[in-house]
Coordinates of C-alpha atoms and ligand atoms in Angstrom, one line a residue:
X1235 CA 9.2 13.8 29.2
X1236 CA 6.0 11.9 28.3
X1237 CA 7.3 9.2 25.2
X1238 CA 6.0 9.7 21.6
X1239 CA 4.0 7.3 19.9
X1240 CA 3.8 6.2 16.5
X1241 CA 0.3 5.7 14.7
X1242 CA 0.0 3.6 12.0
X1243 CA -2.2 4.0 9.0
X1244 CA -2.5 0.6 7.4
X1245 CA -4.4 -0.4 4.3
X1246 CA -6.5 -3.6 5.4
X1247 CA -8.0 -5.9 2.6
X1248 CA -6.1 -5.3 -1.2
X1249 CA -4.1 -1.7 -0.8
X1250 CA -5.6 1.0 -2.9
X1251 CA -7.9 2.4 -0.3
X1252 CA -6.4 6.3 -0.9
X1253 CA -4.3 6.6 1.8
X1254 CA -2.4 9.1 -0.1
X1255 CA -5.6 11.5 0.9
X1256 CA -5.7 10.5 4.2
X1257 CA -2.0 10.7 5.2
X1258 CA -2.2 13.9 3.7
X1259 CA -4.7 15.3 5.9
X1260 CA -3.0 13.2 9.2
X1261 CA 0.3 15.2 8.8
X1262 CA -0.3 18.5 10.5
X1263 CA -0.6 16.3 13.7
X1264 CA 3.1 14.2 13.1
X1265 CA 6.5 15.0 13.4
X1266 CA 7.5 12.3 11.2
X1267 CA 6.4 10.1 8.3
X1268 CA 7.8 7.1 7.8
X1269 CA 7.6 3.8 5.1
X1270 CA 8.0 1.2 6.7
X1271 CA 7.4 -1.6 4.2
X1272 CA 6.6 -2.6 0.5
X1273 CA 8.8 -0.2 -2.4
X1274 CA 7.2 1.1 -5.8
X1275 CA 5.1 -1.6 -6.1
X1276 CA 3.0 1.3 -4.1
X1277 CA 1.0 3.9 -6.2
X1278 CA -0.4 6.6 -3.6
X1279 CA -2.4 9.3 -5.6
X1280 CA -2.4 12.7 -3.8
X1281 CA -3.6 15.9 -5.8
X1282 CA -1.7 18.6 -4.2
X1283 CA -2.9 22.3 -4.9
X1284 CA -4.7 21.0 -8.3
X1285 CA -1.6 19.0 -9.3
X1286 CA -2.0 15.5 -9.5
X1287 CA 1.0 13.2 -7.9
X1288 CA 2.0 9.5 -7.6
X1289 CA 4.4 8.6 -4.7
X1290 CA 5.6 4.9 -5.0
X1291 CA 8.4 5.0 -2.4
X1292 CA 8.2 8.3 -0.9
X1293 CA 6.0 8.9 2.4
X1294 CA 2.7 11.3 1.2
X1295 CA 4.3 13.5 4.5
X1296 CA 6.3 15.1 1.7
X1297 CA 4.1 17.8 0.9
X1298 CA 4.8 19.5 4.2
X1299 CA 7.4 21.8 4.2
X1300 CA 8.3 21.0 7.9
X1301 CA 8.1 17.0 8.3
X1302 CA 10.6 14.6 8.1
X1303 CA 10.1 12.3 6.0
X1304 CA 11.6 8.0 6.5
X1305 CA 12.2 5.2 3.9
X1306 CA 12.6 3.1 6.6
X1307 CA 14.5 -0.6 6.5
X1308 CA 11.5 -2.9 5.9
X1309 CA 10.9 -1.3 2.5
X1310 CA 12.5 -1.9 -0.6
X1311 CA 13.9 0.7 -3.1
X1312 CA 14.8 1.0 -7.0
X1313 CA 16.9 4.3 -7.4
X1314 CA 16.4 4.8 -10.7
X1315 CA 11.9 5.1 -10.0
X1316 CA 13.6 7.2 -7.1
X1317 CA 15.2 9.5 -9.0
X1318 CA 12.2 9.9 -11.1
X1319 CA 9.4 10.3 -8.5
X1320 CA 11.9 12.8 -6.4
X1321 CA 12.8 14.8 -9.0
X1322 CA 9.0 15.2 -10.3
X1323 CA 9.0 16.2 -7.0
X1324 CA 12.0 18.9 -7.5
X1325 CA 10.8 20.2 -10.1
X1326 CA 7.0 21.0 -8.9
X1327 CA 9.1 23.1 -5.6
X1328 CA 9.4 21.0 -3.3
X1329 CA 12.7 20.2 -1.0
X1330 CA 13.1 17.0 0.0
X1331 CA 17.3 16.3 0.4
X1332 CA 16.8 18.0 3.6
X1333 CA 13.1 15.8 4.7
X1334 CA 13.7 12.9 3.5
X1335 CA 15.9 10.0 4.8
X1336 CA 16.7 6.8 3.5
X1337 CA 17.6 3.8 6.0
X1338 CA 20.9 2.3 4.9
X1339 CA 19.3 -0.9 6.0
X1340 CA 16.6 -0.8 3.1
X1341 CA 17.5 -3.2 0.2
X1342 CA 18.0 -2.1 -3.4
X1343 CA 15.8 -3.1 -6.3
X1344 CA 18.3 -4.2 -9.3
X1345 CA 17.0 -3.7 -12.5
X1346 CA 17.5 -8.0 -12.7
X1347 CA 15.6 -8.1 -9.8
X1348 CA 12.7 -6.9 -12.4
X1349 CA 13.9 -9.5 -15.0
X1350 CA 13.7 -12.0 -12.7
X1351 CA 10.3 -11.1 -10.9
X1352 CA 8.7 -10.9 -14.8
X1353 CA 10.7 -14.5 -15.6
X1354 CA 9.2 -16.2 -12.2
X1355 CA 5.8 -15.1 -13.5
X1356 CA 6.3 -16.1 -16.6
X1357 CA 7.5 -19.9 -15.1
X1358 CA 4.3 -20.0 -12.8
X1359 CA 2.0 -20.3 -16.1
X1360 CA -1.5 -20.3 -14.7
X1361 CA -0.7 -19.7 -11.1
X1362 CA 0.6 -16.5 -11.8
X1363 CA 0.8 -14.1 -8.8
X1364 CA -0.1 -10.8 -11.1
X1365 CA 2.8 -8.9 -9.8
X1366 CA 3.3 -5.2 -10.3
X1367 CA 6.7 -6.4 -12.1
X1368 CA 8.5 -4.5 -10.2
X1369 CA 11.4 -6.8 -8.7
X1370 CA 9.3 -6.8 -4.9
X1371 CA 9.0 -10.7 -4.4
X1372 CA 13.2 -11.3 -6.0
X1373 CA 14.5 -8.3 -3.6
X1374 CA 12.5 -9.6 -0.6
X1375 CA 13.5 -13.5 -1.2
X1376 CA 16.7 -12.1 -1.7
X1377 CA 16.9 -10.3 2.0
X1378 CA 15.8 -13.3 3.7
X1379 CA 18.6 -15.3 1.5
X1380 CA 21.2 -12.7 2.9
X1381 CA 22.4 -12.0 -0.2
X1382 CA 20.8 -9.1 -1.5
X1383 CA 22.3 -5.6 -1.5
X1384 CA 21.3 -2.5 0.9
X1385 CA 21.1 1.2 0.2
X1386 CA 24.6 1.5 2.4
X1387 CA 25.8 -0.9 0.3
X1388 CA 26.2 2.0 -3.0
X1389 CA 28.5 4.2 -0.3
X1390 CA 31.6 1.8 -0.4
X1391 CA 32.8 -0.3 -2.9
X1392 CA 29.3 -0.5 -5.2
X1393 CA 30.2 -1.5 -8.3
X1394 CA 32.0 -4.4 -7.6
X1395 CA 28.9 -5.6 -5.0
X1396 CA 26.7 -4.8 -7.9
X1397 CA 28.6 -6.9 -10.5
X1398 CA 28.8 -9.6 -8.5
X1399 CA 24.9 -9.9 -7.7
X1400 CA 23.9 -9.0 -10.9
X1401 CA 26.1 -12.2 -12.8
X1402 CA 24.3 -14.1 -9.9
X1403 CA 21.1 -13.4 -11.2
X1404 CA 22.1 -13.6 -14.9
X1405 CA 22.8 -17.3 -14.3
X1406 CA 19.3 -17.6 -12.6
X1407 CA 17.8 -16.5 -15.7
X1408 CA 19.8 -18.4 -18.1
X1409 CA 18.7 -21.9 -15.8
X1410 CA 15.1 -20.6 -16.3
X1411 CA 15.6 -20.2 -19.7
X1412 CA 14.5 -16.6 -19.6
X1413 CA 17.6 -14.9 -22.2
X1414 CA 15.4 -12.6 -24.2
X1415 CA 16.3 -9.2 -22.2
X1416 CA 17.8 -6.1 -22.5
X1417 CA 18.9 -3.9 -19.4
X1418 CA 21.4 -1.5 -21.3
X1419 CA 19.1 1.5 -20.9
X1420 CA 17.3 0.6 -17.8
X1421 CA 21.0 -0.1 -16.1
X1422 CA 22.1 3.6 -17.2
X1423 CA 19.7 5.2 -15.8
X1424 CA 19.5 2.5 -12.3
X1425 CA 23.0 3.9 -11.7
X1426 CA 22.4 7.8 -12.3
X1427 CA 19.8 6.6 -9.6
X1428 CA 22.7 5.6 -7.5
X1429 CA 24.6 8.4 -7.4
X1430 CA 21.5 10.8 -7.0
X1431 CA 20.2 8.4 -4.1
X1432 CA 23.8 9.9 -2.4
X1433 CA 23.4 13.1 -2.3
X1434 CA 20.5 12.3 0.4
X1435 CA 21.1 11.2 3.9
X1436 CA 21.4 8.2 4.2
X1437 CA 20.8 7.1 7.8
X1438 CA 20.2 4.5 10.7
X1439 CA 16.8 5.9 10.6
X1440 CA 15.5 3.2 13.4
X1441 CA 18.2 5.3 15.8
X1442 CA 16.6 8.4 15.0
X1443 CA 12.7 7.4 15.4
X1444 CA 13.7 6.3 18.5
X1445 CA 15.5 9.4 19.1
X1446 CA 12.7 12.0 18.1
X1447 CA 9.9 8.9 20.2
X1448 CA 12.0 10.0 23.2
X1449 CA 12.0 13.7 22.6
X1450 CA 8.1 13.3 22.7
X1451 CA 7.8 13.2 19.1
X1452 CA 4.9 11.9 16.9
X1453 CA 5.2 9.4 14.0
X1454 CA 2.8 8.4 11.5
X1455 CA 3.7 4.9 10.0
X1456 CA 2.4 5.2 6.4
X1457 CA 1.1 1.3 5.2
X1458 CA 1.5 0.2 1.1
X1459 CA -0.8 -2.7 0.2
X1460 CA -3.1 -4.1 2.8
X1461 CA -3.3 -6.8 5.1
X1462 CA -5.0 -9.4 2.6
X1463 CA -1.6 -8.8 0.8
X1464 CA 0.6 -10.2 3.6
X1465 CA 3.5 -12.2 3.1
X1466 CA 2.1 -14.2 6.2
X1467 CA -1.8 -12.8 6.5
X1468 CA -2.7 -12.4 3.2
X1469 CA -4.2 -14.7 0.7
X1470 CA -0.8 -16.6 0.1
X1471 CA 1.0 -17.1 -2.1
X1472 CA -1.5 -14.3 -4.2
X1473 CA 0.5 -11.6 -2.2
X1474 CA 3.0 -9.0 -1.9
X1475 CA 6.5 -10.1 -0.2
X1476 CA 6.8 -7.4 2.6
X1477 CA 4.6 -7.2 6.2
X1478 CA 1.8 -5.0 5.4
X1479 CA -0.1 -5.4 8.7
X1480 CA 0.6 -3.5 11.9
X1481 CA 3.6 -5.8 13.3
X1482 CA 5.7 -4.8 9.9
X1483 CA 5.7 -1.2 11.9
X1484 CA 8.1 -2.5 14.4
X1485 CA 10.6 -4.6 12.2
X1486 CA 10.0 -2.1 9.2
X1487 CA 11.2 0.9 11.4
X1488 CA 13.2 -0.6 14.5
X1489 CA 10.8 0.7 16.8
X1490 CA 9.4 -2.0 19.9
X1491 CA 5.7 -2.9 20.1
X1492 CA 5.2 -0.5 23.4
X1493 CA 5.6 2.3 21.0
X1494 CA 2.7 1.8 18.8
X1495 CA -0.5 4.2 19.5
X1496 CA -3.5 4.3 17.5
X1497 CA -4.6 1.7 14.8
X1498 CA -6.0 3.4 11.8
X1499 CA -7.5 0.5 9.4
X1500 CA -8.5 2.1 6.2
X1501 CA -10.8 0.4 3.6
X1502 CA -13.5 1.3 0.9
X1503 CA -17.2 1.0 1.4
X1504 CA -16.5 -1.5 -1.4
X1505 CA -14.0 -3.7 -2.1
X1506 CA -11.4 -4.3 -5.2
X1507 CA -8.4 -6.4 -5.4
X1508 CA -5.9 -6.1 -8.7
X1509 CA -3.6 -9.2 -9.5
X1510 CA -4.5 -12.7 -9.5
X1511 CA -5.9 -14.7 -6.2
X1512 CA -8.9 -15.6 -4.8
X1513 CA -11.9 -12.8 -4.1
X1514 CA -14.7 -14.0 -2.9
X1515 CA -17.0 -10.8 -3.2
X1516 CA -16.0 -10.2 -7.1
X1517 CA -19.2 -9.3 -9.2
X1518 CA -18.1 -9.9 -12.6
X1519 CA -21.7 -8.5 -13.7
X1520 CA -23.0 -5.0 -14.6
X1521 CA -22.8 -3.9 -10.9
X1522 CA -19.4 -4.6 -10.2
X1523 CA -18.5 -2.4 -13.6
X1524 CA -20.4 0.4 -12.6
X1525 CA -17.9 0.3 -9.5
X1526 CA -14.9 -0.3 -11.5
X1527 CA -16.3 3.1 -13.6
X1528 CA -17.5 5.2 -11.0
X1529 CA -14.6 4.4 -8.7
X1530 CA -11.9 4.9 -11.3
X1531 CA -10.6 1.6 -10.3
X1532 CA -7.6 1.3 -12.4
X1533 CA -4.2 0.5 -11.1
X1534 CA -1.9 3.6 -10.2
X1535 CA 1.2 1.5 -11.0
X1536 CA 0.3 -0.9 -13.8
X1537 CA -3.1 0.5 -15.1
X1538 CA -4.9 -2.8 -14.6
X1539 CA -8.7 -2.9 -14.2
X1540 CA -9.3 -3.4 -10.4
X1541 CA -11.4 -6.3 -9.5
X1542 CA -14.8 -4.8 -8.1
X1543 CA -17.4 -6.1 -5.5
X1544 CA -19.0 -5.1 -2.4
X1545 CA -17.7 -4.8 1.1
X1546 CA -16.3 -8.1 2.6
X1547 CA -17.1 -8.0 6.7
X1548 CA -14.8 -11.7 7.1
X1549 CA -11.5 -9.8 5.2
X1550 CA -12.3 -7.2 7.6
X1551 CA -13.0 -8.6 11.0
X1552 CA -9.6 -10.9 10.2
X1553 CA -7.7 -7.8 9.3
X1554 CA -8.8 -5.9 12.4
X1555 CA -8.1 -8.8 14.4
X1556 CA -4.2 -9.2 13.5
X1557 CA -3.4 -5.5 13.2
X1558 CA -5.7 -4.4 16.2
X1559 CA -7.3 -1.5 14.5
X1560 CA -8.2 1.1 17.0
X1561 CA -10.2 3.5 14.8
X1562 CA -11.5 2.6 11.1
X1563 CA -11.4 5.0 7.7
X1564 CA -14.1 4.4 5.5
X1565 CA -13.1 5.5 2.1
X1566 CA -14.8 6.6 -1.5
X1567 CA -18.5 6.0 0.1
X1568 CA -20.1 8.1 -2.7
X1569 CA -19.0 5.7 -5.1
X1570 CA -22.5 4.0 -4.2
X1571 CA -24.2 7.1 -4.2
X1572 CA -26.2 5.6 -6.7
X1573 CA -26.9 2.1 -6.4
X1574 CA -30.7 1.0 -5.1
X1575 CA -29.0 -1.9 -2.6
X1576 CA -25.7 -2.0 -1.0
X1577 CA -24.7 -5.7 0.0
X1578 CA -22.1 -7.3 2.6
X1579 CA -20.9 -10.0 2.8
X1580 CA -21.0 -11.7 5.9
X1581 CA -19.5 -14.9 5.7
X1582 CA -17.9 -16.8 3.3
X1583 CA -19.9 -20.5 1.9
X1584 CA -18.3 -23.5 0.2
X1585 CA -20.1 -27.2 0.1
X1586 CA -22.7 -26.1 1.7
X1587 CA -20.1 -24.9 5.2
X1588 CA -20.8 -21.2 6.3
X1589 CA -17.8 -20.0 8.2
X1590 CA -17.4 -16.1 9.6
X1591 CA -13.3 -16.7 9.6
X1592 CA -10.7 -15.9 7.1
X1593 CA -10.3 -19.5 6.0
X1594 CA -6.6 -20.9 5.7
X1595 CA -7.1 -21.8 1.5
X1596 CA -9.3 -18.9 0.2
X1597 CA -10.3 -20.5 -3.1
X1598 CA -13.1 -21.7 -3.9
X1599 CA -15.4 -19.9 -1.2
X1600 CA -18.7 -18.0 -2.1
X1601 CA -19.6 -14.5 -0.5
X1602 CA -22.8 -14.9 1.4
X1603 CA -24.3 -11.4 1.8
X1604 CA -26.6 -9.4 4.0
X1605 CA -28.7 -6.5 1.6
X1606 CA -29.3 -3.0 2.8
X1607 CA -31.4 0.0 1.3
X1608 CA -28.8 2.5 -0.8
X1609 CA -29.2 6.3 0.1
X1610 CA -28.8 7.5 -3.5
X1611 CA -28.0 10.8 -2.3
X1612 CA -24.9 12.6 -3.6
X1613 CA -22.3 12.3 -0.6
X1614 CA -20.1 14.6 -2.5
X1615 CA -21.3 18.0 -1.1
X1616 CA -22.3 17.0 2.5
X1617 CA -19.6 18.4 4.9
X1618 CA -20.8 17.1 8.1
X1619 CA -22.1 14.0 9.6
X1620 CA -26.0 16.0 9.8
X1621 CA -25.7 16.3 6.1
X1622 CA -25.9 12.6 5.7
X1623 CA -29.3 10.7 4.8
X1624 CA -30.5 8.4 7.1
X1625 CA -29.7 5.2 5.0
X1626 CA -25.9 6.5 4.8
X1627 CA -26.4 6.7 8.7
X1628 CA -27.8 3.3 8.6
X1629 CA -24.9 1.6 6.7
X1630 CA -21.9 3.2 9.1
X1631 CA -23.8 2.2 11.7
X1632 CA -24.2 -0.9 10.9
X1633 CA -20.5 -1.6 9.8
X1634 CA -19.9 -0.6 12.9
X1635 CA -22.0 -3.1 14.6
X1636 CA -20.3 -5.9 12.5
X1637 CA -17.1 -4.4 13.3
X1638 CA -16.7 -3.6 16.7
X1639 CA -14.5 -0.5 15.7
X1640 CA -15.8 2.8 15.4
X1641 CA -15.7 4.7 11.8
X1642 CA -14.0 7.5 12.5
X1643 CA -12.9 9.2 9.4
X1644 CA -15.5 9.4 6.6
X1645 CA -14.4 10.3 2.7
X1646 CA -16.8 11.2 0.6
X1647 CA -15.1 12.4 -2.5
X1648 CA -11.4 12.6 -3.9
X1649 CA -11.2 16.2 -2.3
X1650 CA -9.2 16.7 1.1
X1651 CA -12.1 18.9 2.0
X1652 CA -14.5 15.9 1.3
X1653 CA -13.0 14.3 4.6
X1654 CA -15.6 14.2 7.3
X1655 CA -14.3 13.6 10.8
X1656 CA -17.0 12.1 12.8
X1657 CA -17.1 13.8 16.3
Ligands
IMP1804 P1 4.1 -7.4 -6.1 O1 4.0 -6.6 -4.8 O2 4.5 -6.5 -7.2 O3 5.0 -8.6 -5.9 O4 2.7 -8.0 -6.4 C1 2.0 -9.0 -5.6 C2 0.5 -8.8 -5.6 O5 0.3 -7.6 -4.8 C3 -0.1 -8.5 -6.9 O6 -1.4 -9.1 -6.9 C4 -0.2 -7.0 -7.0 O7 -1.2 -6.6 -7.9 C5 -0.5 -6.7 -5.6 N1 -0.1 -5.3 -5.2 C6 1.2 -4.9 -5.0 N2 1.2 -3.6 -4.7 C7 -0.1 -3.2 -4.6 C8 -0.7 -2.0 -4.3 O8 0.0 -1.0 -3.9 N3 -2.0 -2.0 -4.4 C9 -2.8 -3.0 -4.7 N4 -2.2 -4.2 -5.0 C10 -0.9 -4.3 -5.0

């Protein structure tokens, strides 16, 4: 029997492209969707039959009744946001202790974990990161120290593991001088997480991918963040702590390299960034508002205003380049339904040095941009690629040109049926 493949479906410059949408659409084709890095510092917006959703840890597979559905061991999980999302989840109908599977290999999010990830920002006075305060960078750091605890860590002997960690990082913050806390009700509420994470199964879900890749089965590999967000790739040390890009796939979910399939880079036909770290394209004028405002670019976890500006070709090229994107998404492309010009940037300028690479220290460079005519057409109603004015035609086409990947997917509006497939 002819191997599956899985496909992975990565966010490439600063996360918040709307792969909730798309994911949702890509199921019908999979057998499984998996996580295979980041935790709830993830916000993925899906409306589902009018309601409006946010899944932070759980794959957007979810909303079909017949996928499995993988937290898979690269990512990183709090049970007590768990318990909340899942249940939100219960309550709207859907089944999930069947579908969905945790890896016992994922680590746990403490509730000092988030203590400690607001008291390291706190320390960093200017340099702060802009974290999404939820415990990511402590839980990662404390993987790679080998001391952190996993989610088959709550089957045997929990509380005394949890004790134990959790004095640990008490003493941490009393060295930083961070005292002013309180965890009582959080803490509650973490361990009623604990004992509803148990009543799901909790498995070596690398053994079964594998499993259902040999039975010819499909997976879909569900990114959080985007490649510009990195742990190595990104605009360090302004990233997230996990592997976003497409090798985090194969250490996130156990599976080899040879298994991998299509590439599917997703970005807007603008760009935005939340959190702190350098941005070349950011328009801090009237234009990159009416982005912001038209988008709705607010953060789905923290609320935050998003950081507009127009479409960065270097961010691009790099992220294409260390993932190998096969096929790109172009998102929320009737957010410049409206706008006269539509600009690129092409490379980045600082002293008076052009350079079309991602440079090493991303501070301090200047977007230099190429200008094209806007279509100011509404993008909203057209439902196939002859719809589209000539200028829309124009843009993709040149993307594409800059690219070297073809645009496969257009969205032009927050609707699933606003997804044109380009033949
Ligand atoms: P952390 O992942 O909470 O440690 O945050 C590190 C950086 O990544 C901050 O700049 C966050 O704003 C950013 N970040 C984390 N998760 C997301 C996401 O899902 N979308 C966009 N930015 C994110």
């Amino acid at each position: 029997m002819k191997k599956g493949k899985v496909d992975a479906l990565l966010g490439i410059v600063f996360g918040d492209e709307g792969k909730g949408k798309v994911v949702d659409v890509f199921t019908p084709k999979y057998d499984i969707v998996a996580r295979f890095a980041g935790g709830p510092n993830a916000g993925h917006t899906i409306i589902f039959e009018g309601k409006k959703f946010v899944l932070r840890s759980i794959p957007s597979g979810i909303f079909a009744e017949d996928k499995v559905n993988i937290i898979g061991n690269g990512c990183v999980i709090a049970p007590d946001l768990f318990m909340q999302e899942a249940r939100e989840l219960e309550s709207a109908g859907y089944d999930l202790r069947s579908r969905l599977h945790i890896s016992r290999r994922a680590h746990l999010i403490l509730p000092t974990h988030r203590v400690l990830d607001r008291a390291y920002e706190a320390a960093k006075g200017k340099n702060k990161v802009g974290t999404t305060g939820k415990g990511i960078g402590p839980t990662y750091s404390e993987k790679a120290s080998r001391t952190g605890l996993r989610v088959g860590d709550i089957l045997e002997n929990f509380d005394q593991k949890y004790q134990a960690l959790k004095a640990r990082h008490e003493e941490t913050l009393r060295h930083l001088g961070y005292t002013d806390y309180d965890i009582t009700d959080e803490e509650r509420l973490w361990m009623e997480g604990v004992e509803y994470m148990r009543s799901f199964p909790l498995t070596d879900t690398e053994v079964e991918i594998n499993r259902a890749l040999a039975e010819g089965k499909s997976v879909l590999a569900e990114g959080a963040q985007g490649t510009m967000l990195d742990i190595d790739h990104g605009t360090y040390p302004f990233v997230s702590s996990s592997s976003t890009v497409c090798g985090g796939v194969c250490t996130g979910l156990g599976v080899p390299p040879s298994a991998i399939g299509e590439v599917f880079g997703i970005f807007k036909a603008y760009s935005t960034r939340v959190g702190a770290g350098p941005f070349p394209v950011e328009l801090f004028d009237e234009t990159g508002d009416r982005i912001r405002e038209i988008g709705h670019e607010y953060g789905a976890v923290t609320g935050r205003n998003r950081r507009c500006g127009w479409v960065d070709l270097v961010a691009l090229r790099y992220a294409i380049m260390v993932n190998g994107v096969t096929q790109l998404i172009m998102m929320k492309s009737d957010v410049l339904d409206t706008f006269p010009t539509i600009k690129a940037c092409v490379a980045y300028e600082k002293d008076g040095v052009q350079t079309t690479d991602m440079p090493y220290d991303t501070e301090g460079w200047q977007a230099v941009y190429e200008e094209l005519p806007g279509w100011q057409t509404d993008l909203t109603r057209m439902t196939s690629e002859a719809d589209f004015p000539q200028a829309f035609k124009d843009y993709v086409d040149y993307l594409e040109r800059q690219l070297g990947v073809p645009i496969t997917i257009l969205s032009v509006g927050p609707d699933r049926a606003q997804t044109i497939i380009r033949g």
